[in-house]
Amino acid sequence: MTRTGIGYDIHRMAPGRKLILGGVEIPYELGLLGHSDADVLLHAICDAMLGAAALGDIGQHFPDTDPRYAGISSLLLLEETGRLLAARQFKLVNVDASLILQRPKIANFVPAMRAKIAEALQLDVGQVSVKATTNEELDAMGRGEGCAAFAVATIELAS
Ligand code: MG
């Protein structure tokens, strides 16, 4: 039996922060604001994985009030989420995600993001999809004020 989960996250762009998406640092004048490294893409993927397993959400497992998670690489949160699922005999089938941001262009960084995510989750890169779109200059994302991400994860019970 397969199970599916959805994840969504959004973070605000701010000066003086690194822009880290999918575990990859992207050169840009702004970065995402947050307690951890604010990797909106990995947060959405964590939530999709937790959702598929009905294990709550990322805020329950990694509270943003916990100093242990201050500035932490979200790749570590992703790895830990993978371990939470594995401990319950769940195996990931695939992950698909969409990033929504107006600037900067990130197409050249997508292969590196897929590789980082696959490595953290012990998947083949072919099981990890990352896509990106602008918001056609509409709303806050379209004005470049933030970055959002949607993700879907499919899992199955390991046999
Ligand atoms: Mg987040």
Short mmCIF file of N, CA and C and ligand atoms in Angstrom, two decimals:
data_model
loop_
_atom_site.label_atom_id
_atom_site.label_comp_id
_atom_site.label_asym_id
_atom_site.label_seq_id
_atom_site.Cartn_x
_atom_site.Cartn_y
_atom_site.Cartn_z
N MET A 1 0.84 -1.19 0.00
CA MET A 1 0.00 0.00 0.00
C MET A 1 0.88 1.25 0.00
N THR A 2 0.59 2.14 -0.91
CA THR A 2 1.34 3.39 -0.91
C THR A 2 0.52 4.47 -0.20
N ARG A 3 1.24 5.43 0.31
CA ARG A 3 0.62 6.56 1.02
C ARG A 3 1.27 7.83 0.49
N THR A 4 0.51 8.92 0.49
CA THR A 4 1.01 10.18 -0.07
C THR A 4 0.85 11.29 0.96
N GLY A 5 1.79 12.21 0.98
CA GLY A 5 1.69 13.37 1.86
C GLY A 5 2.02 14.64 1.12
N ILE A 6 1.46 15.74 1.59
CA ILE A 6 1.70 17.05 0.98
C ILE A 6 2.42 17.94 1.98
N GLY A 7 3.27 18.80 1.48
CA GLY A 7 3.95 19.77 2.34
C GLY A 7 3.97 21.13 1.68
N TYR A 8 3.94 22.16 2.52
CA TYR A 8 4.00 23.54 2.03
C TYR A 8 4.80 24.35 3.03
N ASP A 9 5.59 25.31 2.52
CA ASP A 9 6.28 26.22 3.41
C ASP A 9 6.53 27.53 2.68
N ILE A 10 6.75 28.57 3.46
CA ILE A 10 7.06 29.89 2.89
C ILE A 10 8.00 30.61 3.84
N HIS A 11 8.99 31.28 3.30
CA HIS A 11 9.88 32.12 4.10
C HIS A 11 10.08 33.46 3.40
N ARG A 12 10.34 34.47 4.23
CA ARG A 12 10.53 35.84 3.75
C ARG A 12 11.99 36.06 3.33
N MET A 13 12.20 36.79 2.25
CA MET A 13 13.55 37.19 1.83
C MET A 13 14.02 38.35 2.69
N ALA A 14 15.29 38.32 3.07
CA ALA A 14 15.83 39.38 3.91
C ALA A 14 17.31 39.57 3.60
N PRO A 15 17.82 40.79 3.79
CA PRO A 15 19.25 41.01 3.61
C PRO A 15 20.04 40.35 4.73
N GLY A 16 21.30 40.09 4.50
CA GLY A 16 22.18 39.56 5.54
C GLY A 16 21.97 38.10 5.83
N ARG A 17 21.28 37.40 4.95
CA ARG A 17 21.06 35.96 5.13
C ARG A 17 21.55 35.24 3.87
N LYS A 18 22.02 34.00 4.05
CA LYS A 18 22.36 33.17 2.89
C LYS A 18 21.08 32.63 2.27
N LEU A 19 21.12 32.48 0.96
CA LEU A 19 19.98 31.85 0.28
C LEU A 19 20.34 30.37 0.07
N ILE A 20 19.66 29.51 0.83
CA ILE A 20 19.93 28.07 0.76
C ILE A 20 18.64 27.37 0.37
N LEU A 21 18.69 26.71 -0.76
CA LEU A 21 17.51 26.01 -1.26
C LEU A 21 17.91 24.59 -1.64
N GLY A 22 17.21 23.61 -1.12
CA GLY A 22 17.55 22.23 -1.42
C GLY A 22 18.97 21.88 -0.97
N GLY A 23 19.41 22.53 0.10
CA GLY A 23 20.75 22.26 0.63
C GLY A 23 21.88 22.90 -0.16
N VAL A 24 21.53 23.75 -1.13
CA VAL A 24 22.54 24.37 -1.99
C VAL A 24 22.55 25.87 -1.74
N GLU A 25 23.74 26.43 -1.52
CA GLU A 25 23.84 27.88 -1.33
C GLU A 25 23.84 28.56 -2.70
N ILE A 26 22.94 29.51 -2.87
CA ILE A 26 22.77 30.18 -4.16
C ILE A 26 23.19 31.64 -4.01
N PRO A 27 24.12 32.07 -4.86
CA PRO A 27 24.58 33.45 -4.73
C PRO A 27 23.45 34.44 -5.02
N TYR A 28 23.16 35.31 -4.06
CA TYR A 28 22.09 36.30 -4.23
C TYR A 28 22.24 37.32 -3.13
N GLU A 29 21.71 38.52 -3.38
CA GLU A 29 21.87 39.60 -2.39
C GLU A 29 20.98 39.42 -1.16
N LEU A 30 19.96 38.57 -1.26
CA LEU A 30 19.05 38.31 -0.14
C LEU A 30 19.07 36.83 0.19
N GLY A 31 18.61 36.51 1.40
CA GLY A 31 18.45 35.11 1.78
C GLY A 31 17.12 34.96 2.49
N LEU A 32 16.84 33.74 2.93
CA LEU A 32 15.55 33.50 3.59
C LEU A 32 15.72 33.61 5.10
N LEU A 33 14.73 34.24 5.70
CA LEU A 33 14.71 34.48 7.13
C LEU A 33 14.09 33.28 7.84
N GLY A 34 14.74 32.83 8.92
CA GLY A 34 14.17 31.71 9.67
C GLY A 34 15.09 31.30 10.80
N HIS A 35 14.58 30.41 11.63
CA HIS A 35 15.31 29.95 12.82
C HIS A 35 16.46 29.04 12.40
N SER A 36 16.17 28.12 11.48
CA SER A 36 17.21 27.24 10.94
C SER A 36 17.85 27.98 9.77
N ASP A 37 18.36 27.24 8.78
CA ASP A 37 18.87 27.92 7.59
C ASP A 37 17.73 28.36 6.66
N ALA A 38 16.49 28.11 7.08
CA ALA A 38 15.29 28.59 6.37
C ALA A 38 15.16 27.99 4.97
N ASP A 39 15.62 26.76 4.82
CA ASP A 39 15.55 26.10 3.51
C ASP A 39 14.11 25.65 3.24
N VAL A 40 13.38 26.54 2.62
CA VAL A 40 11.94 26.36 2.43
C VAL A 40 11.62 25.08 1.65
N LEU A 41 12.49 24.74 0.71
CA LEU A 41 12.26 23.54 -0.11
C LEU A 41 12.35 22.27 0.75
N LEU A 42 13.40 22.20 1.58
CA LEU A 42 13.56 21.00 2.41
C LEU A 42 12.48 20.94 3.49
N HIS A 43 12.04 22.09 3.98
CA HIS A 43 10.96 22.08 4.98
C HIS A 43 9.67 21.53 4.38
N ALA A 44 9.37 21.94 3.15
CA ALA A 44 8.16 21.42 2.49
C ALA A 44 8.29 19.91 2.27
N ILE A 45 9.48 19.45 1.91
CA ILE A 45 9.68 18.01 1.70
C ILE A 45 9.55 17.25 3.03
N CYS A 46 10.12 17.79 4.10
CA CYS A 46 9.97 17.14 5.42
C CYS A 46 8.49 17.01 5.76
N ASP A 47 7.73 18.07 5.55
CA ASP A 47 6.31 18.03 5.90
C ASP A 47 5.55 17.03 5.02
N ALA A 48 5.92 16.92 3.76
CA ALA A 48 5.26 15.95 2.88
C ALA A 48 5.55 14.52 3.37
N MET A 49 6.80 14.28 3.76
CA MET A 49 7.17 12.94 4.26
C MET A 49 6.44 12.63 5.56
N LEU A 50 6.42 13.61 6.49
CA LEU A 50 5.72 13.39 7.76
C LEU A 50 4.24 13.19 7.52
N GLY A 51 3.69 13.95 6.57
CA GLY A 51 2.27 13.82 6.25
C GLY A 51 1.94 12.44 5.71
N ALA A 52 2.79 11.92 4.84
CA ALA A 52 2.54 10.59 4.26
C ALA A 52 2.49 9.52 5.34
N ALA A 53 3.30 9.72 6.39
CA ALA A 53 3.35 8.74 7.47
C ALA A 53 2.40 9.09 8.61
N ALA A 54 1.65 10.19 8.48
CA ALA A 54 0.77 10.68 9.54
C ALA A 54 1.53 10.87 10.85
N LEU A 55 2.69 11.52 10.73
CA LEU A 55 3.55 11.74 11.90
C LEU A 55 3.60 13.21 12.32
N GLY A 56 2.56 13.95 11.99
CA GLY A 56 2.54 15.34 12.42
C GLY A 56 3.27 16.24 11.43
N ASP A 57 3.87 17.33 11.95
CA ASP A 57 4.54 18.26 11.04
C ASP A 57 5.91 18.65 11.58
N ILE A 58 6.62 19.37 10.75
CA ILE A 58 8.02 19.71 11.04
C ILE A 58 8.13 20.54 12.31
N GLY A 59 7.11 21.39 12.58
CA GLY A 59 7.15 22.22 13.77
C GLY A 59 7.06 21.41 15.06
N GLN A 60 6.38 20.27 15.00
CA GLN A 60 6.30 19.40 16.18
C GLN A 60 7.62 18.68 16.43
N HIS A 61 8.26 18.26 15.35
CA HIS A 61 9.49 17.47 15.50
C HIS A 61 10.72 18.35 15.72
N PHE A 62 10.73 19.53 15.09
CA PHE A 62 11.89 20.42 15.17
C PHE A 62 11.40 21.83 15.49
N PRO A 63 10.99 22.09 16.75
CA PRO A 63 10.38 23.38 17.09
C PRO A 63 11.34 24.55 16.87
N ASP A 64 10.81 25.66 16.35
CA ASP A 64 11.69 26.80 16.08
C ASP A 64 11.98 27.61 17.35
N THR A 65 11.51 27.07 18.49
CA THR A 65 11.89 27.67 19.77
C THR A 65 13.07 26.92 20.39
N ASP A 66 13.47 25.82 19.76
CA ASP A 66 14.53 24.97 20.32
C ASP A 66 15.89 25.46 19.82
N PRO A 67 16.76 25.92 20.77
CA PRO A 67 18.05 26.46 20.34
C PRO A 67 18.91 25.46 19.58
N ARG A 68 18.63 24.15 19.71
CA ARG A 68 19.40 23.14 18.96
C ARG A 68 19.25 23.33 17.45
N TYR A 69 18.14 23.93 17.05
CA TYR A 69 17.88 24.04 15.62
C TYR A 69 18.22 25.43 15.05
N ALA A 70 18.78 26.29 15.91
CA ALA A 70 19.15 27.63 15.43
C ALA A 70 20.25 27.51 14.39
N GLY A 71 19.98 28.02 13.21
CA GLY A 71 20.98 28.05 12.15
C GLY A 71 21.35 26.70 11.58
N ILE A 72 20.64 25.66 11.97
CA ILE A 72 20.99 24.30 11.56
C ILE A 72 20.74 24.11 10.06
N SER A 73 21.57 23.26 9.43
CA SER A 73 21.33 22.89 8.03
C SER A 73 20.07 22.03 7.98
N SER A 74 19.14 22.43 7.14
CA SER A 74 17.90 21.66 7.04
C SER A 74 18.13 20.30 6.42
N LEU A 75 19.31 20.07 5.82
CA LEU A 75 19.63 18.71 5.35
C LEU A 75 19.63 17.74 6.53
N LEU A 76 20.06 18.24 7.71
CA LEU A 76 20.06 17.39 8.90
C LEU A 76 18.63 17.08 9.34
N LEU A 77 17.74 18.07 9.20
CA LEU A 77 16.33 17.83 9.53
C LEU A 77 15.72 16.83 8.55
N LEU A 78 16.14 16.95 7.29
CA LEU A 78 15.63 16.03 6.28
C LEU A 78 16.10 14.59 6.57
N GLU A 79 17.38 14.47 6.91
CA GLU A 79 17.92 13.14 7.25
C GLU A 79 17.17 12.55 8.44
N GLU A 80 16.94 13.39 9.45
CA GLU A 80 16.25 12.92 10.65
C GLU A 80 14.81 12.51 10.32
N THR A 81 14.17 13.26 9.44
CA THR A 81 12.81 12.90 9.01
C THR A 81 12.83 11.55 8.29
N GLY A 82 13.85 11.33 7.48
CA GLY A 82 14.00 10.04 6.82
C GLY A 82 14.14 8.91 7.84
N ARG A 83 14.90 9.19 8.91
CA ARG A 83 15.08 8.17 9.97
C ARG A 83 13.78 7.90 10.71
N LEU A 84 12.99 8.96 10.94
CA LEU A 84 11.69 8.77 11.62
C LEU A 84 10.79 7.83 10.83
N LEU A 85 10.81 8.00 9.50
CA LEU A 85 9.98 7.14 8.66
C LEU A 85 10.54 5.72 8.63
N ALA A 86 11.86 5.62 8.48
CA ALA A 86 12.49 4.30 8.39
C ALA A 86 12.24 3.50 9.67
N ALA A 87 12.21 4.20 10.82
CA ALA A 87 11.99 3.52 12.10
C ALA A 87 10.59 2.91 12.15
N ARG A 88 9.70 3.45 11.34
CA ARG A 88 8.33 2.89 11.28
C ARG A 88 8.14 2.03 10.04
N GLN A 89 9.23 1.59 9.48
CA GLN A 89 9.25 0.67 8.32
C GLN A 89 8.71 1.30 7.05
N PHE A 90 8.70 2.65 7.00
CA PHE A 90 8.27 3.29 5.76
C PHE A 90 9.47 3.53 4.85
N LYS A 91 9.26 3.28 3.58
CA LYS A 91 10.29 3.49 2.56
C LYS A 91 9.77 4.55 1.59
N LEU A 92 10.63 5.50 1.24
CA LEU A 92 10.20 6.53 0.28
C LEU A 92 10.17 5.96 -1.13
N VAL A 93 9.12 6.28 -1.85
CA VAL A 93 9.03 5.90 -3.26
C VAL A 93 9.55 7.04 -4.13
N ASN A 94 9.02 8.23 -3.91
CA ASN A 94 9.53 9.41 -4.62
C ASN A 94 9.10 10.69 -3.92
N VAL A 95 9.81 11.74 -4.27
CA VAL A 95 9.52 13.08 -3.75
C VAL A 95 9.44 14.01 -4.95
N ASP A 96 8.43 14.86 -4.96
CA ASP A 96 8.32 15.87 -6.02
C ASP A 96 8.06 17.22 -5.35
N ALA A 97 8.75 18.25 -5.82
CA ALA A 97 8.60 19.55 -5.18
C ALA A 97 8.61 20.67 -6.21
N SER A 98 7.92 21.74 -5.88
CA SER A 98 7.93 22.96 -6.69
C SER A 98 8.31 24.14 -5.82
N LEU A 99 9.27 24.90 -6.30
CA LEU A 99 9.66 26.15 -5.65
C LEU A 99 8.98 27.30 -6.38
N ILE A 100 8.53 28.28 -5.61
CA ILE A 100 7.94 29.47 -6.22
C ILE A 100 8.75 30.68 -5.78
N LEU A 101 9.47 31.23 -6.73
CA LEU A 101 10.22 32.45 -6.42
C LEU A 101 10.46 33.23 -7.71
N GLN A 102 10.48 34.54 -7.56
CA GLN A 102 10.65 35.41 -8.72
C GLN A 102 12.12 35.53 -9.11
N ARG A 103 12.96 35.70 -8.08
CA ARG A 103 14.39 35.90 -8.29
C ARG A 103 15.13 35.17 -7.20
N PRO A 104 16.34 34.72 -7.38
CA PRO A 104 17.07 34.65 -8.65
C PRO A 104 16.64 33.43 -9.46
N LYS A 105 17.20 33.31 -10.65
CA LYS A 105 16.96 32.12 -11.46
C LYS A 105 17.73 30.95 -10.83
N ILE A 106 17.07 29.83 -10.66
CA ILE A 106 17.74 28.75 -9.95
C ILE A 106 17.90 27.47 -10.78
N ALA A 107 17.50 27.54 -12.05
CA ALA A 107 17.52 26.32 -12.88
C ALA A 107 18.88 25.63 -12.85
N ASN A 108 19.96 26.41 -12.85
CA ASN A 108 21.30 25.81 -12.90
C ASN A 108 21.64 25.07 -11.61
N PHE A 109 20.92 25.35 -10.55
CA PHE A 109 21.23 24.74 -9.25
C PHE A 109 20.37 23.51 -8.96
N VAL A 110 19.36 23.28 -9.79
CA VAL A 110 18.44 22.19 -9.51
C VAL A 110 19.13 20.82 -9.48
N PRO A 111 20.04 20.51 -10.41
CA PRO A 111 20.69 19.19 -10.33
C PRO A 111 21.43 18.98 -9.00
N ALA A 112 22.08 20.03 -8.50
CA ALA A 112 22.79 19.91 -7.21
C ALA A 112 21.79 19.71 -6.07
N MET A 113 20.65 20.41 -6.14
CA MET A 113 19.62 20.22 -5.09
C MET A 113 19.13 18.78 -5.08
N ARG A 114 18.84 18.26 -6.26
CA ARG A 114 18.33 16.89 -6.35
C ARG A 114 19.35 15.91 -5.78
N ALA A 115 20.61 16.14 -6.09
CA ALA A 115 21.66 15.24 -5.59
C ALA A 115 21.75 15.31 -4.06
N LYS A 116 21.67 16.51 -3.49
CA LYS A 116 21.75 16.66 -2.03
C LYS A 116 20.57 15.98 -1.34
N ILE A 117 19.38 16.18 -1.89
CA ILE A 117 18.18 15.60 -1.29
C ILE A 117 18.25 14.07 -1.39
N ALA A 118 18.64 13.58 -2.55
CA ALA A 118 18.75 12.13 -2.75
C ALA A 118 19.75 11.53 -1.77
N GLU A 119 20.87 12.22 -1.59
CA GLU A 119 21.89 11.71 -0.67
C GLU A 119 21.36 11.69 0.77
N ALA A 120 20.69 12.76 1.18
CA ALA A 120 20.18 12.83 2.56
C ALA A 120 19.14 11.75 2.83
N LEU A 121 18.40 11.38 1.79
CA LEU A 121 17.31 10.42 1.98
C LEU A 121 17.67 9.03 1.47
N GLN A 122 18.91 8.87 1.03
CA GLN A 122 19.39 7.59 0.49
C GLN A 122 18.49 7.10 -0.64
N LEU A 123 18.21 8.02 -1.56
CA LEU A 123 17.42 7.71 -2.75
C LEU A 123 18.29 7.84 -3.99
N ASP A 124 17.81 7.29 -5.10
CA ASP A 124 18.42 7.60 -6.39
C ASP A 124 17.92 8.97 -6.80
N VAL A 125 18.74 9.66 -7.55
CA VAL A 125 18.36 11.00 -7.98
C VAL A 125 17.07 10.96 -8.83
N GLY A 126 16.84 9.85 -9.47
CA GLY A 126 15.63 9.69 -10.28
C GLY A 126 14.35 9.60 -9.44
N GLN A 127 14.50 9.47 -8.13
CA GLN A 127 13.33 9.46 -7.24
C GLN A 127 13.04 10.84 -6.67
N VAL A 128 13.86 11.82 -7.04
CA VAL A 128 13.74 13.16 -6.47
C VAL A 128 13.54 14.17 -7.59
N SER A 129 12.43 14.87 -7.55
CA SER A 129 12.13 15.88 -8.56
C SER A 129 12.04 17.25 -7.91
N VAL A 130 12.70 18.22 -8.51
CA VAL A 130 12.62 19.61 -8.05
C VAL A 130 12.30 20.48 -9.26
N LYS A 131 11.27 21.28 -9.12
CA LYS A 131 10.87 22.17 -10.19
C LYS A 131 10.81 23.59 -9.63
N ALA A 132 10.81 24.56 -10.52
CA ALA A 132 10.71 25.95 -10.05
C ALA A 132 9.87 26.76 -11.01
N THR A 133 9.15 27.70 -10.45
CA THR A 133 8.36 28.61 -11.27
C THR A 133 8.36 29.98 -10.61
N THR A 134 8.14 31.01 -11.41
CA THR A 134 7.95 32.35 -10.84
C THR A 134 6.47 32.52 -10.55
N ASN A 135 6.14 33.62 -9.91
CA ASN A 135 4.71 33.90 -9.71
C ASN A 135 4.25 34.99 -10.67
N GLU A 136 4.96 35.09 -11.81
CA GLU A 136 4.56 36.05 -12.86
C GLU A 136 4.40 37.46 -12.30
N GLU A 137 5.28 37.80 -11.34
CA GLU A 137 5.29 39.13 -10.73
C GLU A 137 3.99 39.48 -10.00
N LEU A 138 3.21 38.46 -9.69
CA LEU A 138 1.98 38.68 -8.91
C LEU A 138 2.26 38.42 -7.44
N ASP A 139 1.64 39.08 -6.59
CA ASP A 139 1.66 38.97 -5.12
C ASP A 139 3.06 39.08 -4.52
N ALA A 140 3.16 38.77 -3.22
CA ALA A 140 4.43 38.99 -2.51
C ALA A 140 5.57 38.18 -3.11
N MET A 141 5.27 36.94 -3.52
CA MET A 141 6.33 36.13 -4.14
C MET A 141 6.77 36.75 -5.46
N GLY A 142 5.79 37.23 -6.18
CA GLY A 142 6.09 37.86 -7.47
C GLY A 142 6.90 39.13 -7.33
N ARG A 143 6.78 39.79 -6.18
CA ARG A 143 7.60 40.99 -5.93
C ARG A 143 8.96 40.62 -5.34
N GLY A 144 9.20 39.34 -5.20
CA GLY A 144 10.50 38.89 -4.70
C GLY A 144 10.64 39.00 -3.20
N GLU A 145 9.53 39.12 -2.48
CA GLU A 145 9.59 39.29 -1.03
C GLU A 145 9.76 37.97 -0.28
N GLY A 146 9.55 36.87 -0.97
CA GLY A 146 9.66 35.58 -0.29
C GLY A 146 9.82 34.45 -1.27
N CYS A 147 9.86 33.27 -0.72
CA CYS A 147 9.97 32.07 -1.52
C CYS A 147 9.08 31.01 -0.86
N ALA A 148 8.29 30.32 -1.66
CA ALA A 148 7.41 29.27 -1.14
C ALA A 148 7.76 27.96 -1.82
N ALA A 149 7.33 26.88 -1.21
CA ALA A 149 7.56 25.57 -1.81
C ALA A 149 6.41 24.63 -1.48
N PHE A 150 6.07 23.82 -2.45
CA PHE A 150 5.12 22.73 -2.27
C PHE A 150 5.87 21.43 -2.51
N ALA A 151 5.47 20.38 -1.79
CA ALA A 151 6.10 19.08 -2.04
C ALA A 151 5.08 17.96 -1.83
N VAL A 152 5.30 16.89 -2.52
CA VAL A 152 4.52 15.68 -2.35
C VAL A 152 5.50 14.53 -2.16
N ALA A 153 5.19 13.68 -1.20
CA ALA A 153 6.03 12.49 -0.98
C ALA A 153 5.14 11.25 -1.04
N THR A 154 5.61 10.23 -1.68
CA THR A 154 4.94 8.95 -1.68
C THR A 154 5.82 7.93 -0.96
N ILE A 155 5.18 7.18 -0.07
CA ILE A 155 5.92 6.19 0.71
C ILE A 155 5.19 4.85 0.66
N GLU A 156 5.89 3.81 1.03
CA GLU A 156 5.23 2.50 1.16
C GLU A 156 5.87 1.76 2.33
N LEU A 157 5.15 0.78 2.83
CA LEU A 157 5.70 -0.04 3.90
C LEU A 157 6.77 -0.93 3.32
N ALA A 158 7.96 -0.91 3.93
CA ALA A 158 9.04 -1.78 3.46
C ALA A 158 8.63 -3.22 3.67
N SER A 159 8.88 -4.07 2.69
CA SER A 159 8.46 -5.46 2.84
C SER A 159 9.58 -6.28 3.47
MG MG B 1 10.11 26.61 7.21
#
